């Protein structure tokens, strides 16, 4: 499901917010938001986690594109070989779908930020 800012949603699952807490030697309990708790999407953020190999591929490819024609043949070939070795990581990165997180303000006043969109259903 693709969420949009302003959209009404509800939690599809219970979300545990805290571990059990102890106050003055007494276990207070665990705080959770129950499935079905409704709120409004305030922000939607797409993330795509890049590995070190992906960042290196982007850097080297940019270098080759910008200065490859001016490089000595040996240096350019070395650079092309390194880019070719990083190509599988780049291809896998391109094929993965970006992770989407949201910020939701619940009707009870709680705010859940950075939650994966899959834990919500339309309200």
Coordinates of N, CA and C in Angstrom, one line a residue:
X1 N 0.8 -1.2 0.0 CA 0.0 0.0 0.0 C 0.9 1.2 0.0
X2 N 0.6 2.2 -0.8 CA 1.3 3.5 -0.8 C 0.5 4.5 0.0
X3 N 1.2 5.0 1.0 CA 0.6 5.9 1.9 C 0.9 7.4 1.5
X4 N 0.0 8.3 1.8 CA 0.2 9.7 1.4 C -0.1 10.5 2.7
X5 N 0.6 11.7 2.8 CA 0.4 12.6 3.9 C -1.1 13.0 3.9
X6 N -1.7 13.1 5.1 CA -3.1 13.4 5.2 C -4.0 12.2 5.2
X7 N -3.5 11.1 4.8 CA -4.4 9.9 4.8 C -4.6 9.3 6.2
X8 N -5.9 8.9 6.4 CA -6.3 8.2 7.6 C -5.9 6.8 7.6
X9 N -5.2 6.3 8.7 CA -4.8 4.9 8.7 C -5.0 4.4 10.1
X10 N -4.9 3.0 10.3 CA -5.0 2.4 11.5 C -3.9 1.3 11.6
X11 N -3.5 1.1 12.8 CA -2.4 0.0 13.0 C -3.0 -1.3 12.6
X12 N -2.2 -2.1 11.9 CA -2.7 -3.5 11.5 C -2.2 -4.5 12.6
X13 N -1.3 -4.1 13.4 CA -0.7 -5.0 14.4 C -0.5 -4.2 15.7
X14 N -0.4 -4.9 16.8 CA 0.0 -4.2 18.1 C 1.4 -3.8 18.0
X15 N 1.7 -2.6 18.5 CA 3.1 -2.1 18.4 C 3.6 -1.8 19.9
X16 N 4.6 -2.5 20.2 CA 5.2 -2.4 21.6 C 6.1 -1.2 21.6
X17 N 5.8 -0.2 22.5 CA 6.5 1.0 22.6 C 7.7 1.0 23.6
X18 N 7.5 0.2 24.7 CA 8.5 0.2 25.7 C 8.6 -1.3 26.2
X19 N 9.8 -1.5 26.9 CA 9.9 -2.7 27.6 C 9.3 -2.5 29.0
X20 N 9.3 -3.6 29.8 CA 8.7 -3.4 31.1 C 9.6 -2.5 31.9
X21 N 9.0 -1.6 32.7 CA 9.7 -0.6 33.4 C 9.5 -1.0 34.9
X22 N 10.6 -0.6 35.7 CA 10.5 -0.8 37.1 C 10.7 0.5 37.8
X23 N 9.7 0.8 38.7 CA 9.8 2.0 39.5 C 9.7 1.7 41.0
X24 N 10.8 2.1 41.7 CA 10.8 1.8 43.2 C 10.6 0.3 43.5
X25 N 11.2 -0.6 42.6 CA 11.1 -2.0 42.8 C 9.8 -2.7 42.4
X26 N 8.9 -1.9 41.8 CA 7.7 -2.4 41.3 C 7.7 -2.4 39.8
X27 N 7.4 -3.5 39.2 CA 7.3 -3.6 37.7 C 6.0 -2.9 37.3
X28 N 6.2 -1.8 36.5 CA 5.0 -1.0 36.0 C 4.3 -1.7 34.9
X29 N 5.0 -2.2 33.9 CA 4.4 -2.9 32.8 C 5.0 -2.4 31.5
X30 N 4.3 -2.8 30.4 CA 4.7 -2.5 29.0 C 3.7 -1.6 28.4
X31 N 4.2 -0.6 27.6 CA 3.3 0.3 26.9 C 3.2 -0.2 25.4
X32 N 2.0 -0.4 24.9 CA 1.8 -0.8 23.5 C 0.7 0.0 22.9
X33 N 0.7 0.2 21.6 CA -0.4 0.7 20.9 C -1.1 -0.5 20.2
X34 N -2.4 -0.5 20.4 CA -3.2 -1.7 20.0 C -3.5 -1.6 18.5
X35 N -3.6 -2.8 17.8 CA -4.0 -2.8 16.5 C -5.4 -2.1 16.4
X36 N -5.6 -1.4 15.3 CA -6.9 -0.7 15.1 C -6.8 0.8 15.6
X37 N -5.7 1.2 16.3 CA -5.6 2.6 16.7 C -5.4 3.4 15.5
X38 N -6.3 4.4 15.4 CA -6.4 5.3 14.2 C -5.6 6.5 14.3
X39 N -5.1 7.1 13.2 CA -4.4 8.3 13.1 C -4.3 8.8 11.7
X40 N -3.5 9.9 11.6 CA -3.3 10.5 10.3 C -1.8 10.6 9.9
X41 N -1.6 10.2 8.7 CA -0.2 10.2 8.2 C 0.3 11.7 8.0
X42 N 1.4 12.0 8.7 CA 1.9 13.4 8.6 C 3.0 13.5 7.6
X43 N 3.8 12.4 7.4 CA 5.0 12.4 6.6 C 5.3 11.0 6.0
X44 N 5.7 11.0 4.8 CA 6.1 9.7 4.1 C 7.5 9.9 3.6
X45 N 8.4 9.0 3.9 CA 9.8 9.1 3.5 C 10.2 7.8 2.9
X46 N 10.8 7.9 1.7 CA 11.4 6.7 1.0 C 12.8 6.6 1.3
X47 N 13.3 5.4 1.6 CA 14.7 5.2 2.0 C 15.2 4.1 1.0
X48 N 16.4 4.2 0.6 CA 17.0 3.1 -0.1 C 18.5 3.0 0.4
X49 N 18.7 2.0 1.2 CA 20.0 1.8 1.8 C 21.0 1.4 0.8
X50 N 22.1 2.2 0.8 CA 23.2 1.9 -0.1 C 24.4 1.2 0.6
X51 N 24.9 0.2 0.1 CA 26.1 -0.5 0.7 C 27.3 0.3 0.3
X52 N 28.4 0.0 0.9 CA 29.7 0.7 0.5 C 30.1 0.4 -0.9
X53 N 29.8 -0.8 -1.4 CA 30.0 -1.1 -2.8 C 29.2 -0.3 -3.8
X54 N 28.0 0.0 -3.4 CA 27.1 0.8 -4.3 C 27.6 2.2 -4.3
X55 N 28.0 2.8 -3.2 CA 28.5 4.1 -3.1 C 29.8 4.2 -3.9
X56 N 30.7 3.2 -3.8 CA 31.9 3.2 -4.6 C 31.7 3.1 -6.1
X57 N 30.7 2.2 -6.5 CA 30.3 2.1 -7.9 C 29.9 3.5 -8.4
X58 N 29.0 4.2 -7.7 CA 28.6 5.5 -8.1 C 29.7 6.5 -8.2
X59 N 30.6 6.5 -7.3 CA 31.8 7.4 -7.3 C 32.7 7.1 -8.5
X60 N 33.0 5.8 -8.7 CA 33.9 5.5 -9.8 C 33.3 5.7 -11.1
X61 N 32.0 5.4 -11.3 CA 31.3 5.6 -12.5 C 31.3 7.0 -12.9
X62 N 31.0 7.9 -11.9 CA 31.0 9.3 -12.1 C 32.4 9.8 -12.5
X63 N 33.4 9.3 -11.9 CA 34.8 9.7 -12.3 C 35.1 9.3 -13.7
X64 N 34.7 8.0 -14.1 CA 34.9 7.6 -15.4 C 34.1 8.4 -16.5
X65 N 32.9 8.7 -16.2 CA 32.1 9.5 -17.1 C 32.6 10.9 -17.3
X66 N 33.1 11.5 -16.2 CA 33.6 12.9 -16.2 C 35.0 13.0 -16.8
X67 N 35.9 12.0 -16.5 CA 37.3 12.2 -16.9 C 37.9 11.0 -17.7
X68 N 37.1 10.0 -18.0 CA 37.6 8.8 -18.7 C 38.3 9.1 -20.0
X69 N 37.8 10.1 -20.8 CA 38.4 10.4 -22.0 C 39.7 11.0 -21.9
X70 N 40.0 11.6 -20.8 CA 41.3 12.3 -20.6 C 42.3 11.4 -19.8
X71 N 41.9 10.2 -19.4 CA 42.8 9.4 -18.6 C 43.7 8.6 -19.5
X72 N 44.9 8.3 -18.9 CA 45.8 7.3 -19.7 C 45.1 6.0 -19.8
X73 N 45.4 5.3 -20.9 CA 44.7 4.0 -21.2 C 44.7 3.0 -20.0
X74 N 45.9 2.9 -19.4 CA 46.0 1.9 -18.3 C 45.2 2.2 -17.1
X75 N 45.2 3.5 -16.8 CA 44.4 4.0 -15.7 C 42.9 3.8 -15.9
X76 N 42.5 4.1 -17.2 CA 41.1 4.0 -17.5 C 40.6 2.5 -17.5
X77 N 41.5 1.6 -18.0 CA 41.2 0.2 -18.0 C 41.1 -0.4 -16.6
X78 N 42.0 0.1 -15.7 CA 41.9 -0.3 -14.3 C 40.6 0.1 -13.7
X79 N 40.2 1.4 -14.0 CA 39.0 1.9 -13.4 C 37.8 1.1 -14.0
X80 N 37.8 0.8 -15.2 CA 36.7 0.1 -15.8 C 36.6 -1.3 -15.2
X81 N 37.7 -2.0 -14.9 CA 37.7 -3.3 -14.3 C 37.1 -3.2 -12.9
X82 N 37.5 -2.2 -12.2 CA 36.9 -2.0 -10.8 C 35.4 -1.8 -10.9
X83 N 35.0 -1.0 -11.8 CA 33.5 -0.7 -12.0 C 32.8 -2.0 -12.3
X84 N 33.4 -2.8 -13.2 CA 32.8 -4.1 -13.6 C 32.7 -5.0 -12.4
X85 N 33.7 -5.0 -11.5 CA 33.6 -5.9 -10.4 C 32.5 -5.4 -9.4
X86 N 32.1 -4.2 -9.4 CA 31.1 -3.6 -8.5 C 29.7 -3.7 -9.1
X87 N 29.6 -4.0 -10.4 CA 28.4 -4.0 -11.2 C 27.3 -4.9 -10.5
X88 N 27.6 -6.1 -10.0 CA 26.5 -6.9 -9.4 C 25.9 -6.2 -8.2
X89 N 26.6 -5.6 -7.4 CA 26.1 -4.8 -6.2 C 25.2 -3.7 -6.7
X90 N 25.6 -3.0 -7.7 CA 24.8 -1.9 -8.3 C 23.5 -2.4 -8.9
X91 N 23.6 -3.5 -9.6 CA 22.4 -4.1 -10.2 C 21.4 -4.6 -9.1
X92 N 21.9 -5.2 -8.1 CA 21.0 -5.6 -7.0 C 20.4 -4.4 -6.3
X93 N 21.1 -3.4 -6.1 CA 20.6 -2.2 -5.5 C 19.5 -1.6 -6.3
X94 N 19.7 -1.5 -7.6 CA 18.7 -1.0 -8.5 C 17.4 -1.8 -8.5
X95 N 17.5 -3.1 -8.3 CA 16.3 -4.0 -8.3 C 15.5 -4.0 -7.0
X96 N 16.1 -3.5 -5.9 CA 15.4 -3.6 -4.7 C 14.5 -2.4 -4.6
X97 N 13.3 -2.6 -4.0 CA 12.3 -1.5 -3.8 C 12.7 -0.7 -2.6
X98 N 12.5 0.6 -2.7 CA 12.9 1.5 -1.6 C 12.0 1.2 -0.4
X99 N 12.5 1.3 0.8 CA 11.7 1.1 2.0 C 11.0 2.4 2.3
X100 N 9.8 2.4 2.7 CA 9.0 3.6 3.0 C 8.7 3.6 4.4
X101 N 9.0 4.7 5.1 CA 8.6 4.9 6.5 C 7.7 6.1 6.6
X102 N 6.9 6.1 7.7 CA 5.9 7.2 7.8 C 5.9 7.7 9.3
X103 N 5.4 8.9 9.4 CA 5.2 9.5 10.7 C 3.6 9.6 10.8
X104 N 3.1 9.0 11.8 CA 1.6 9.0 12.0 C 1.3 9.7 13.4
X105 N 0.4 10.6 13.4 CA -0.1 11.2 14.6 C -1.5 10.5 14.9
X106 N -1.5 9.8 16.0 CA -2.7 9.0 16.4 C -3.7 9.9 17.1
X107 N -4.9 9.5 17.0 CA -6.0 10.3 17.6 C -5.8 10.5 19.1
X108 N -5.1 9.5 19.8 CA -4.9 9.6 21.2 C -3.7 10.6 21.6
X109 N -3.1 11.2 20.5 CA -2.0 12.1 20.8 C -0.6 11.6 20.6
X110 N -0.5 10.2 20.6 CA 0.8 9.7 20.3 C 1.3 9.9 18.9
X111 N 2.6 10.0 18.7 CA 3.2 10.1 17.4 C 4.2 8.9 17.2
X112 N 4.0 8.2 16.1 CA 4.9 7.1 15.8 C 5.7 7.6 14.5
X113 N 7.0 7.7 14.6 CA 7.8 8.2 13.5 C 8.8 7.1 13.1
X114 N 9.0 7.0 11.8 CA 9.9 6.0 11.3 C 9.4 4.6 11.2
X115 N 8.1 4.5 11.3 CA 7.4 3.2 11.2 C 7.3 2.7 9.7
X116 N 7.5 1.4 9.5 CA 7.3 0.9 8.2 C 5.9 1.0 7.7
X117 N 5.6 1.3 6.5 CA 4.3 1.5 6.0 C 3.4 0.3 6.1
X118 N 4.1 -0.9 6.1 CA 3.3 -2.2 6.1 C 2.6 -2.4 7.4
X119 N 2.8 -1.7 8.5 CA 2.1 -1.9 9.8 C 0.8 -1.1 9.8
X120 N 0.4 -0.5 8.7 CA -0.8 0.3 8.7 C -1.7 -0.2 7.6
X121 N -3.0 0.0 7.9 CA -4.1 -0.2 6.9 C -4.9 1.0 6.8
X122 N -5.6 1.2 5.6 CA -6.5 2.4 5.5 C -7.6 2.4 6.6
X123 N -7.9 3.5 7.1 CA -8.9 3.6 8.2 C -10.3 4.0 7.6

